[in-house]
Amino acid sequence: MTAVAHALRTLARDWRSGEIGVLAAALVVAVGALTAISFFTDRVGKGVSLQAAEVLAADLRLRSADEPDRALLDAATDRGLATARTVGFPSVVLRDDDSTLAAIRAVSEAYPLRGELRVADALLERGRPIDGVPPPGEAWADAGLLARLEADVGDSLEVGAITLRVTRVLEYRPDQAAGFAAMAPTLLMNIDDIPASELVVEGSRVTWSYLFAGDADDIDAFADWLEPRLGDGERLQDIGEAGQQITGAIDRAQRFLTLASLVTVLLAAVAVAMAARRHSVRHIDSVALMKCLGASQGFVLRVVLVQLVVIGVVAAAVGSALGWLAQLGIASVLANLVGADLPQPGGGPVLMGLVTALAVLAGFALPPMLQLRRVAPVRVLQRNLPPPRVGALVSGLCASAVVIGMLAWVVRDPLLLAVLTGGVAAVIVALALAGWALVRVTARLRGRSGVAWRYGLANIGRRGGESVAQVVAFGLGVMVLLLLTVVRNDLLDAWRASLPEDAPNNFIINIQPEEVDSVRALFERNDIAVPEFSPLIRGRVTALNGTSVRELDLDDPDARQFLDREANLSYTRTLPPSNRLTDGSWWSGESVAGGEAELSLERDFAAALGLSIGDRMRFSVAGESFSGRITSLREVAWDSFDPNFFVLIQPGEIEAYPTTWITSVYVPRETRGALLELVREHPSVSVIDLEALIAQVRDIMDRASLAVQFVFAFTLLAGIVVLLAAVQATRDERRYESALLRTFGARRSVVLNGVIAEFVTLGLLAGLLAAAGAVAVGQVLAVQIFGLDYLPDWRVLAGGPIVGALIVGLAGTLATRSVVTTPPVRTLRA
Amino acid sequence: MSEDKAVLRAEGLGKTVDSPEGALTILDDVSLAIGAAETVAVLGASGAGKSTLLALLAGLDEPTRGSVWLDGRELTALDEDGRAALRAARVGFMFQSFHLLPSLTALENVMLPLELAATGDARARARAALEEVGLGRRTGHYPRQLSGGEKQRVAIARAFVTSPAVLFADEPTGNLDTRTGERVIETLFEMNRDRATTLVLVTHDEQLAARCGRRLELDAGRLVTDRSHA
Ligand SMILES: Nc1ncnc2c1ncn2[C@@H]1O[C@H](COP(=O)(O)OP(=O)(O)OP(=O)(O)O)[C@@H](O)[C@H]1O
Ligand SMILES: [Mg+2]
């Protein structure tokens, strides 16, 4: 009991000495970074499960590329279930000379079966729930669509072959892409208008859904009945499954962000170790005295443990509060990407914060503090005895164990964990070496500078270890921020600049075979370079090497998704220009009737499915079975914006299947009117504006990286805490030195200038390291991922050192000021 | 002095340490026995081994050779925690530079040994001890708010509050001016009279040595004089 009392009593008063404050601040930053992310993802996750039923707008949903058998609806009605039909597809909507791509949703009377539609009577008015759907001849458009067409309620829009009057502003529909706002704006119309619109024809890229709702038992029974009757390409979704896909995506995002925030935790841990070391050095004499007065080793141990636990608990609480606040920021940045109303987060992240805080303490603070147990009581008489040595091996092992443990908890895959651990170690070693070299070089420069600078630079050189730690910690924080801001934009700009001037800027899909010639003629008429047209055949993969895909167990979620959906297949005689053969050989001639066609697969796609040359694939196309053998693998330059396909088929027999055509074309701004003409003449053809698409993708990336920057703001904070810890560690030394200097007649300003010189230089070095690191990473990304030449941006090279010098100079000087300005008498007398 | 009445006894005590120039013997074959309520001065030149002897007698350090008995228990047979427990119960300390815990108030500093020995009533007894040394009104002050003499009186209160059998003091007046030093000495001898506490004082001060009943002199780690006054 007295150990606890003593621990609490001294802890409260040690607070003033500073190390405990730094230690706690480091933990707060670490916990804040981690909990911000888990609070946020917790909210999104909860939102998803709450919405799961809404996401389907039903309890059970049957999805298919072709309209399912209507008899299924009658069967459901007979079982007392409610039913509705919807069909969705992208299409161009026109108003006078304006046009835009919209997600069309045509729905039947009873839609939605779960959740409700919200509409407003005019733009900017408050939305209200509504029963029913737009009657034939009318449509409800969302505000985004109206804005793009500069339209308002009451205006008429051309949709395919018909004209619909907008009667309401659509604010919300339950199945709007599962909580994540769909990219294209939405138009809701009545399904009875679809035939007249001529938008849905054989081979169109549409998604039919039949919705069912009712008692859970009835739904289960119906689903069991329906399952064996499903045709090819028909898929049943229930509430659990709808949530699963999104939860998977959230889980991946959470792991990525958590991993990113471990950088912060690592830096914070360094500060914790520095503060703990100083704390224990300062307490050696006190502990010796306590032992002299009869304290046992156990007592000392209990005091240390109690103090660490108290610090951990308090820091976890404060850090969680900070994380909760930061999470609000992330949510507001991502408000448009994530469904509007997120539920409040649960308490789980707080527990995780506590575990993190205690783990960091155990790995980084405990080893030096435990040494206190071994302090010899005889120190009370022999002050010059060396302090007990902190076993470098023990503390290194403890720290590594905690770091690897935390990585393992996030990563979970042993191979990836090994790679990451190696990567983290390599980065730390590289940064430390670079930092060490910088510090050494700088220390040499001091002969050529004035008194203040010489004093400052001498300090950097003398406190080599701490200087390197500060340079690296701070450099890492600045580097990540540079990467996320300047380098990211540079790379995107460089990539866009690398695209040829006349790279295709529109995709044209859903061209019927009989329309190809007139589309071609239309391009010629308008002086548009006529592109290649590629055939597109919709089919499903049914078996790989004779094994049904239903029985296949695939790790890769993308591969799984590909197999579950209708795939885009194409055929060609020659290897398309944006493709390069990496393995096997290209076919010559045609496939023989009754035999197997040759197949060519995109390299990464084949790898994801675990396929290689010689493997067999079976497809179901328009209800018939079609099989082939892989004879080549290709690498595809997707950013050519040519139509490209994962699976290419040797021509011969495949041409006989229902085909639509697809192309991509460069349309100069002046001739954009040709596209309107195209859509008017061929209502079922869809035009996808690539520039708008790229702009949207960029907007999403901007927001996402802003959110990630929140995470790395914590990294910068952690860098500052490391700086404070280092200043703390040298406080007594600095106080004594400055007192001596001033006793010998140095003016206060000289001493202060020396301090400023020291920290500005440290900041410059950190910034230099950051800029170099950011440029190096940018270079690697440019070459490896974008295949670009990337010239380092002068803003990075100059910005890093300036930002570093400013922040470190300011923070360091502020933290040291009081030490330097204490009157020398007080220091020397104490 | 018969050996079984001795409160403190050493036999063949020696300490050898490693130094850059090889093994260094800093205490060599010291044997002595000190009875209850005796007052003993330990004298010798700087580096003669006085502090070393004190540390071994109090069980703060382990000897290389020989044994120590304190209050009937063989110190040298106990482990570190055992010696700590014995100190908590039977030994008091005073040092040249006071050695108060800076983060504790005067009262809390005095309470500390009572709490370590798990004695009840720590607060009241510590308060009484501070009153006895004339600091009853300064109980809530931190060490940095006290003068040198006041700090040393807090140290005395802390040393006696557990009613130890033996009080060890290493140059208790070394850092004090003569008058303050005299008052501290006065208090020490009062405690010795009132509670029959054995005093073992390391000192360079001949006057203080003269007030003690017995005089031990060390030279280069050897006990060269052991003389009792009348
Ligand atoms: N752990 C140790 N390692 C090495 N040398 C030691 C150690 N402890 C003591 N000494 C040396 O042993 C000698 C005796 O030390 P001790 O502190 O006992 O002397 P002292 O008589 O108390 O001197 P002073 O009057 O200066 O306090 C000194 O030379 C000291 O440097
Ligand atoms: Mg001494």
Tab-separated table of C-alpha atoms in Angstrom, chain A residues 134-140 155-157 162-167 189-190 192-193:
chain	number	residue	atom	x	y	z
A	134	PRO	CA	-41.762	9.142	-60.198
A	135	PRO	CA	-44.823	8.433	-62.391
A	136	PRO	CA	-44.186	7.648	-66.090
A	137	GLY	CA	-43.064	10.737	-68.010
A	138	GLU	CA	-41.473	12.270	-64.910
A	139	ALA	CA	-38.073	11.968	-63.294
A	140	TRP	CA	-36.405	12.982	-60.043
A	155	ASP	CA	-37.220	21.445	-66.929
A	156	SER	CA	-37.310	18.607	-69.419
A	157	LEU	CA	-34.399	16.221	-69.940
A	162	ILE	CA	-37.760	9.992	-74.601
A	163	THR	CA	-38.135	13.263	-72.737
A	164	LEU	CA	-38.830	13.317	-68.995
A	165	ARG	CA	-39.928	16.288	-66.907
A	166	VAL	CA	-38.034	16.812	-63.644
A	167	THR	CA	-40.632	17.130	-60.894
A	189	MET	CA	-37.286	7.363	-63.343
A	190	ASN	CA	-40.163	4.934	-63.720
A	192	ASP	CA	-42.330	1.546	-67.298
A	193	ASP	CA	-40.613	4.261	-69.372
